[in-house]
Amino acid sequence: MINFTGVKKTFPDGTEAIKGIDFTVKEGDFFVLIGPSGCGKTTTMKMVNRLIDPTEGSIKINGENIQEMDIKKLRWNIGYVLQQIALFPHMTIEENIAVVPELKKWPKANIRQRVDELMSMVGLDLDTYRTKKPNELSGGQQQRVGVIRALAGDPDIILMDEPFSALDPISREQLQKDIRQLQKEIKKTILFVTHDMDEALALGDTICVMKEGGIVQIDTPEQLLHEPKDEFVNEFLGDRKDPLHVKLKHLLLEESHWVVSEEGLSSVSPNDQKFVADSSGAFVGLYNEGVINTDFEQTLHEDSTLRDAIRAFKKTDMVVLPVTRNDKLTGTVSLKDITFYLEGELHDGRLV
Ligand SMILES: Nc1ncnc2c1ncn2[C@@H]1O[C@H](COP(=O)(O)OP(=O)(O)O)[C@@H](O)[C@H]1O
Ligand SMILES: [Mg+2]
C-alpha cells in the first residue's frame, strides 16, 4: 500500500540523506524502520506525508503517486506522532484529540463519540481528563493523547517517529502494549521509527534495518533474528535476541524415531509410543499400547515458538510432541531438544 521506488533525498547543503531505497509496506502492516542516528529514518518517514519531498524516485500510496495527490487530503489521512510531545498547550485534551476530525468537518456528535472511544481505548478516564490541559497530565499520559490524536481522524496510515523514546521505561512499556493492542483492533498501516531493537522486535510485523541512507535488510523479526544479513545487522541485534521467540522449525528433528507411517506400524512393539502419519504425511494420532489415539490434540506447529512449546509441555506428561505444517507431520520436538538448543544458543550469550 505504501511503495517507495528508487527514492533518493539530497538536502540543499549536499547531504545525501537517502541514497536510493525501495520498499513496500503492506496494508495493515506494523512496519518498523530501525537504524543508528542519522541513517535517514526520519527523512524516510517525512517523505510519506510530504514534509520532505524526494530528490529522485517515486512514492505511491495505493498505487497513486503522492506528488499528484492533494497535500491536505494526504496529510489528513496520515496520522503523525512525534518524538517530542507536541500537544497544543492552550487546548484541552478533548480539543487536542479533535483537531483532525474538526478539520475534516465531522459532525460534532461524531467527534464527541470518537474522543470518548479513543480515550477509553487507552484507559484515560473521560470525566477526569477531557477538559484538562496537557500540562496537567504526566508525560506518559500526554504521549498517549498524542497517539490517539493521530488516530482520531481515522487515517489509513499512521507515522510514528520514536514516539516513546522521551518517556520513562514504565510509561514506555505501557504505551508499547497499548499500541500493539490498538493495532490488533484497528488494523491500520503503521510506519514506526525507532533506534531500539527491543522495541522493534516487540512491535514490528516487519523490520527494515537502515544504514547510511540505505536499506540493509527487510524481514520479519523472526527472520531477522535467524538470518541477519550481515555483521551490521548482527551487531544491532546484539544480545537482545530472545531465544524463546525462535520458531520450532529451526530446531525440528525431521528424522525422529518417534514418527512412523501407518504402513510401518506393524513392526512397532505395542509397548512403544509413536506419532503416526498416513501415506500422504498427514498426522493421524499417537500410537500407544497397541492402539492409535486419533484424538491426540497436543500437536505443535512449525511456526510455534519455543515459548509456545514450553507452555504446551507444561500442560502434558509427554516429553515429546509432534510438530506439523498444514496438518502434515513434519517432525517432533522434545523437552530435551529445547533444553539443549537453549544451552547451545545461550552459550556465548548470543543467538545465531
Ligand atoms: N534539513 C536537513 N538539511 C541537511 N541535512 C539534513 C536535514 N535533515 C536531516 N539531515 C541529515 O540527513 C541525515 C539523515 O537524517 P535523519 O533522517 O534525521 O536521520 P535519523 O532519523 O535516522 O536519525 C543526517 O545526516 C542528517 O544530519
Ligand atoms: Mg530521526
mmCIF file with all atom_site columns, C-alpha atoms in Angstrom, residues 32-152:
data_model
loop_
_atom_site.group_PDB
_atom_site.id
_atom_site.type_symbol
_atom_site.label_atom_id
_atom_site.label_alt_id
_atom_site.label_comp_id
_atom_site.label_asym_id
_atom_site.label_entity_id
_atom_site.label_seq_id
_atom_site.pdbx_PDB_ins_code
_atom_site.Cartn_x
_atom_site.Cartn_y
_atom_site.Cartn_z
_atom_site.occupancy
_atom_site.B_iso_or_equiv
_atom_site.pdbx_formal_charge
_atom_site.auth_seq_id
_atom_site.auth_comp_id
_atom_site.auth_asym_id
_atom_site.auth_atom_id
_atom_site.pdbx_PDB_model_num
ATOM 1   C CA . VAL A 1 32  ? 9.411   -0.626 11.783 1.00 0.00 ? 32  VAL A CA 1
ATOM 2   C CA . LEU A 1 33  ? 12.309  1.433  10.455 1.00 0.00 ? 33  LEU A CA 1
ATOM 3   C CA . ILE A 1 34  ? 15.357  0.946  12.616 1.00 0.00 ? 34  ILE A CA 1
ATOM 4   C CA . GLY A 1 35  ? 18.929  2.118  12.375 1.00 0.00 ? 35  GLY A CA 1
ATOM 5   C CA . PRO A 1 36  ? 21.508  4.300  14.064 1.00 0.00 ? 36  PRO A CA 1
ATOM 6   C CA . SER A 1 37  ? 21.062  8.018  14.477 1.00 0.00 ? 37  SER A CA 1
ATOM 7   C CA . GLY A 1 38  ? 21.450  9.883  11.186 1.00 0.00 ? 38  GLY A CA 1
ATOM 8   C CA . CYS A 1 39  ? 20.782  6.879  8.921  1.00 0.00 ? 39  CYS A CA 1
ATOM 9   C CA . GLY A 1 40  ? 17.718  8.523  7.387  1.00 0.00 ? 40  GLY A CA 1
ATOM 10  C CA . LYS A 1 41  ? 14.727  7.153  9.308  1.00 0.00 ? 41  LYS A CA 1
ATOM 11  C CA . THR A 1 42  ? 13.029  10.482 9.929  1.00 0.00 ? 42  THR A CA 1
ATOM 12  C CA . THR A 1 43  ? 13.724  11.663 6.391  1.00 0.00 ? 43  THR A CA 1
ATOM 13  C CA . THR A 1 44  ? 12.127  8.477  5.031  1.00 0.00 ? 44  THR A CA 1
ATOM 14  C CA . MET A 1 45  ? 9.103   8.924  7.223  1.00 0.00 ? 45  MET A CA 1
ATOM 15  C CA . LYS A 1 46  ? 8.646   12.601 6.420  1.00 0.00 ? 46  LYS A CA 1
ATOM 16  C CA . MET A 1 47  ? 8.636   11.806 2.733  1.00 0.00 ? 47  MET A CA 1
ATOM 17  C CA . VAL A 1 48  ? 5.440   9.791  3.252  1.00 0.00 ? 48  VAL A CA 1
ATOM 18  C CA . ASN A 1 49  ? 3.427   12.815 4.308  1.00 0.00 ? 49  ASN A CA 1
ATOM 19  C CA . ARG A 1 50  ? 5.459   15.166 2.129  1.00 0.00 ? 50  ARG A CA 1
ATOM 20  C CA . LEU A 1 51  ? 7.067   17.159 4.901  1.00 0.00 ? 51  LEU A CA 1
ATOM 21  C CA . ILE A 1 52  ? 10.110  16.348 2.755  1.00 0.00 ? 52  ILE A CA 1
ATOM 22  C CA . ASP A 1 53  ? 9.994   15.725 -0.991 1.00 0.00 ? 53  ASP A CA 1
ATOM 23  C CA . PRO A 1 54  ? 12.330  13.179 -2.558 1.00 0.00 ? 54  PRO A CA 1
ATOM 24  C CA . THR A 1 55  ? 15.011  14.324 -4.982 1.00 0.00 ? 55  THR A CA 1
ATOM 25  C CA . GLU A 1 56  ? 14.512  11.225 -7.109 1.00 0.00 ? 56  GLU A CA 1
ATOM 26  C CA . GLY A 1 57  ? 12.197  8.238  -7.302 1.00 0.00 ? 57  GLY A CA 1
ATOM 27  C CA . SER A 1 58  ? 8.531   7.826  -6.535 1.00 0.00 ? 58  SER A CA 1
ATOM 28  C CA . ILE A 1 59  ? 6.364   7.177  -3.515 1.00 0.00 ? 59  ILE A CA 1
ATOM 29  C CA . LYS A 1 60  ? 2.944   5.701  -4.040 1.00 0.00 ? 60  LYS A CA 1
ATOM 30  C CA . ILE A 1 61  ? 0.056   5.070  -1.702 1.00 0.00 ? 61  ILE A CA 1
ATOM 31  C CA . ASN A 1 62  ? -2.415  2.513  -3.023 1.00 0.00 ? 62  ASN A CA 1
ATOM 32  C CA . GLY A 1 63  ? -0.844  2.931  -6.421 1.00 0.00 ? 63  GLY A CA 1
ATOM 33  C CA . GLU A 1 64  ? -1.230  6.695  -6.515 1.00 0.00 ? 64  GLU A CA 1
ATOM 34  C CA . ASN A 1 65  ? 1.854   8.897  -6.669 1.00 0.00 ? 65  ASN A CA 1
ATOM 35  C CA . ILE A 1 66  ? 1.736   11.135 -3.598 1.00 0.00 ? 66  ILE A CA 1
ATOM 36  C CA . GLN A 1 67  ? 3.185   14.070 -5.555 1.00 0.00 ? 67  GLN A CA 1
ATOM 37  C CA . GLU A 1 68  ? -0.044  14.098 -7.533 1.00 0.00 ? 68  GLU A CA 1
ATOM 38  C CA . MET A 1 69  ? -2.310  13.947 -4.510 1.00 0.00 ? 69  MET A CA 1
ATOM 39  C CA . ASP A 1 70  ? -3.934  16.886 -2.766 1.00 0.00 ? 70  ASP A CA 1
ATOM 40  C CA . ILE A 1 71  ? -1.479  17.581 0.044  1.00 0.00 ? 71  ILE A CA 1
ATOM 41  C CA . LYS A 1 72  ? -4.144  18.447 2.612  1.00 0.00 ? 72  LYS A CA 1
ATOM 42  C CA . LYS A 1 73  ? -6.064  15.251 1.970  1.00 0.00 ? 73  LYS A CA 1
ATOM 43  C CA . LEU A 1 74  ? -2.850  13.285 2.039  1.00 0.00 ? 74  LEU A CA 1
ATOM 44  C CA . ARG A 1 75  ? -1.908  14.683 5.453  1.00 0.00 ? 75  ARG A CA 1
ATOM 45  C CA . TRP A 1 76  ? -5.377  14.372 6.959  1.00 0.00 ? 76  TRP A CA 1
ATOM 46  C CA . ASN A 1 77  ? -5.314  10.716 6.094  1.00 0.00 ? 77  ASN A CA 1
ATOM 47  C CA . ILE A 1 78  ? -1.955  10.133 7.700  1.00 0.00 ? 78  ILE A CA 1
ATOM 48  C CA . GLY A 1 79  ? -1.716  10.287 11.481 1.00 0.00 ? 79  GLY A CA 1
ATOM 49  C CA . TYR A 1 80  ? 1.635   11.525 12.765 1.00 0.00 ? 80  TYR A CA 1
ATOM 50  C CA . VAL A 1 81  ? 3.125   11.042 16.219 1.00 0.00 ? 81  VAL A CA 1
ATOM 51  C CA . LEU A 1 82  ? 6.370   12.812 17.003 1.00 0.00 ? 82  LEU A CA 1
ATOM 52  C CA . GLN A 1 83  ? 9.075   12.021 19.495 1.00 0.00 ? 83  GLN A CA 1
ATOM 53  C CA . GLN A 1 84  ? 8.549   15.245 21.378 1.00 0.00 ? 84  GLN A CA 1
ATOM 54  C CA . ILE A 1 85  ? 5.167   15.503 22.941 1.00 0.00 ? 85  ILE A CA 1
ATOM 55  C CA . ALA A 1 86  ? 3.534   18.017 20.676 1.00 0.00 ? 86  ALA A CA 1
ATOM 56  C CA . LEU A 1 87  ? 0.093   18.697 22.080 1.00 0.00 ? 87  LEU A CA 1
ATOM 57  C CA . PHE A 1 88  ? -1.310  22.212 21.764 1.00 0.00 ? 88  PHE A CA 1
ATOM 58  C CA . PRO A 1 89  ? -0.749  23.584 25.280 1.00 0.00 ? 89  PRO A CA 1
ATOM 59  C CA . HIS A 1 90  ? -3.652  26.030 25.310 1.00 0.00 ? 90  HIS A CA 1
ATOM 60  C CA . MET A 1 91  ? -6.199  23.442 24.161 1.00 0.00 ? 91  MET A CA 1
ATOM 61  C CA . THR A 1 92  ? -7.949  20.882 26.348 1.00 0.00 ? 92  THR A CA 1
ATOM 62  C CA . ILE A 1 93  ? -7.266  17.183 25.868 1.00 0.00 ? 93  ILE A CA 1
ATOM 63  C CA . GLU A 1 94  ? -10.559 16.799 24.053 1.00 0.00 ? 94  GLU A CA 1
ATOM 64  C CA . GLU A 1 95  ? -9.772  19.692 21.712 1.00 0.00 ? 95  GLU A CA 1
ATOM 65  C CA . ASN A 1 96  ? -6.324  18.288 21.035 1.00 0.00 ? 96  ASN A CA 1
ATOM 66  C CA . ILE A 1 97  ? -7.722  14.911 20.044 1.00 0.00 ? 97  ILE A CA 1
ATOM 67  C CA . ALA A 1 98  ? -10.413 16.506 17.900 1.00 0.00 ? 98  ALA A CA 1
ATOM 68  C CA . VAL A 1 99  ? -8.101  18.599 15.699 1.00 0.00 ? 99  VAL A CA 1
ATOM 69  C CA . VAL A 1 100 ? -8.214  16.471 12.554 1.00 0.00 ? 100 VAL A CA 1
ATOM 70  C CA . PRO A 1 101 ? -11.889 15.474 12.832 1.00 0.00 ? 101 PRO A CA 1
ATOM 71  C CA . GLU A 1 102 ? -12.621 19.236 13.155 1.00 0.00 ? 102 GLU A CA 1
ATOM 72  C CA . LEU A 1 103 ? -10.544 19.948 10.045 1.00 0.00 ? 103 LEU A CA 1
ATOM 73  C CA . LYS A 1 104 ? -12.440 17.207 8.276  1.00 0.00 ? 104 LYS A CA 1
ATOM 74  C CA . LYS A 1 105 ? -15.650 18.873 9.418  1.00 0.00 ? 105 LYS A CA 1
ATOM 75  C CA . TRP A 1 106 ? -17.118 15.816 11.057 1.00 0.00 ? 106 TRP A CA 1
ATOM 76  C CA . PRO A 1 107 ? -20.472 16.415 12.797 1.00 0.00 ? 107 PRO A CA 1
ATOM 77  C CA . LYS A 1 108 ? -19.982 17.464 16.451 1.00 0.00 ? 108 LYS A CA 1
ATOM 78  C CA . ALA A 1 109 ? -21.723 14.374 17.813 1.00 0.00 ? 109 ALA A CA 1
ATOM 79  C CA . ASN A 1 110 ? -19.418 12.084 15.850 1.00 0.00 ? 110 ASN A CA 1
ATOM 80  C CA . ILE A 1 111 ? -16.353 13.941 17.079 1.00 0.00 ? 111 ILE A CA 1
ATOM 81  C CA . ARG A 1 112 ? -17.506 13.671 20.667 1.00 0.00 ? 112 ARG A CA 1
ATOM 82  C CA . GLN A 1 113 ? -18.133 9.979  20.253 1.00 0.00 ? 113 GLN A CA 1
ATOM 83  C CA . ARG A 1 114 ? -14.728 9.455  18.671 1.00 0.00 ? 114 ARG A CA 1
ATOM 84  C CA . VAL A 1 115 ? -12.976 11.259 21.535 1.00 0.00 ? 115 VAL A CA 1
ATOM 85  C CA . ASP A 1 116 ? -14.867 9.108  24.060 1.00 0.00 ? 116 ASP A CA 1
ATOM 86  C CA . GLU A 1 117 ? -13.979 5.968  22.219 1.00 0.00 ? 117 GLU A CA 1
ATOM 87  C CA . LEU A 1 118 ? -10.279 6.767  21.886 1.00 0.00 ? 118 LEU A CA 1
ATOM 88  C CA . MET A 1 119 ? -9.793  7.952  25.450 1.00 0.00 ? 119 MET A CA 1
ATOM 89  C CA . SER A 1 120 ? -11.369 4.830  26.844 1.00 0.00 ? 120 SER A CA 1
ATOM 90  C CA . MET A 1 121 ? -9.316  2.717  24.456 1.00 0.00 ? 121 MET A CA 1
ATOM 91  C CA . VAL A 1 122 ? -6.122  3.872  26.174 1.00 0.00 ? 122 VAL A CA 1
ATOM 92  C CA . GLY A 1 123 ? -7.600  3.996  29.654 1.00 0.00 ? 123 GLY A CA 1
ATOM 93  C CA . LEU A 1 124 ? -7.892  7.762  30.106 1.00 0.00 ? 124 LEU A CA 1
ATOM 94  C CA . ASP A 1 125 ? -10.964 8.468  32.188 1.00 0.00 ? 125 ASP A CA 1
ATOM 95  C CA . LEU A 1 126 ? -13.184 10.777 30.210 1.00 0.00 ? 126 LEU A CA 1
ATOM 96  C CA . ASP A 1 127 ? -14.641 12.820 33.056 1.00 0.00 ? 127 ASP A CA 1
ATOM 97  C CA . THR A 1 128 ? -11.254 13.290 34.676 1.00 0.00 ? 128 THR A CA 1
ATOM 98  C CA . TYR A 1 129 ? -9.209  14.252 31.657 1.00 0.00 ? 129 TYR A CA 1
ATOM 99  C CA . ARG A 1 130 ? -11.403 15.611 28.891 1.00 0.00 ? 130 ARG A CA 1
ATOM 100 C CA . THR A 1 131 ? -11.250 19.224 29.967 1.00 0.00 ? 131 THR A CA 1
ATOM 101 C CA . LYS A 1 132 ? -7.720  19.143 31.375 1.00 0.00 ? 132 LYS A CA 1
ATOM 102 C CA . LYS A 1 133 ? -4.831  20.958 29.706 1.00 0.00 ? 133 LYS A CA 1
ATOM 103 C CA . PRO A 1 134 ? -1.797  18.933 28.559 1.00 0.00 ? 134 PRO A CA 1
ATOM 104 C CA . ASN A 1 135 ? 0.464   20.232 31.343 1.00 0.00 ? 135 ASN A CA 1
ATOM 105 C CA . GLU A 1 136 ? -1.892  18.729 33.922 1.00 0.00 ? 136 GLU A CA 1
ATOM 106 C CA . LEU A 1 137 ? -1.054  15.250 32.607 1.00 0.00 ? 137 LEU A CA 1
ATOM 107 C CA . SER A 1 138 ? 2.073   13.141 33.093 1.00 0.00 ? 138 SER A CA 1
ATOM 108 C CA . GLY A 1 139 ? 4.476   12.675 30.182 1.00 0.00 ? 139 GLY A CA 1
ATOM 109 C CA . GLY A 1 140 ? 3.190   9.170  29.560 1.00 0.00 ? 140 GLY A CA 1
ATOM 110 C CA . GLN A 1 141 ? -0.410  10.338 29.545 1.00 0.00 ? 141 GLN A CA 1
ATOM 111 C CA . GLN A 1 142 ? 0.411   13.209 27.199 1.00 0.00 ? 142 GLN A CA 1
ATOM 112 C CA . GLN A 1 143 ? 2.053   10.887 24.719 1.00 0.00 ? 143 GLN A CA 1
ATOM 113 C CA . ARG A 1 144 ? -0.939  8.567  24.987 1.00 0.00 ? 144 ARG A CA 1
ATOM 114 C CA . VAL A 1 145 ? -3.034  11.545 23.917 1.00 0.00 ? 145 VAL A CA 1
ATOM 115 C CA . GLY A 1 146 ? -0.520  12.168 21.113 1.00 0.00 ? 146 GLY A CA 1
ATOM 116 C CA . VAL A 1 147 ? -1.077  8.625  19.883 1.00 0.00 ? 147 VAL A CA 1
ATOM 117 C CA . ILE A 1 148 ? -4.868  8.726  19.955 1.00 0.00 ? 148 ILE A CA 1
ATOM 118 C CA . ARG A 1 149 ? -4.849  12.195 18.389 1.00 0.00 ? 149 ARG A CA 1
ATOM 119 C CA . ALA A 1 150 ? -3.033  10.647 15.436 1.00 0.00 ? 150 ALA A CA 1
ATOM 120 C CA . LEU A 1 151 ? -5.794  8.039  15.200 1.00 0.00 ? 151 LEU A CA 1
ATOM 121 C CA . ALA A 1 152 ? -8.679  10.435 15.672 1.00 0.00 ? 152 ALA A CA 1
#
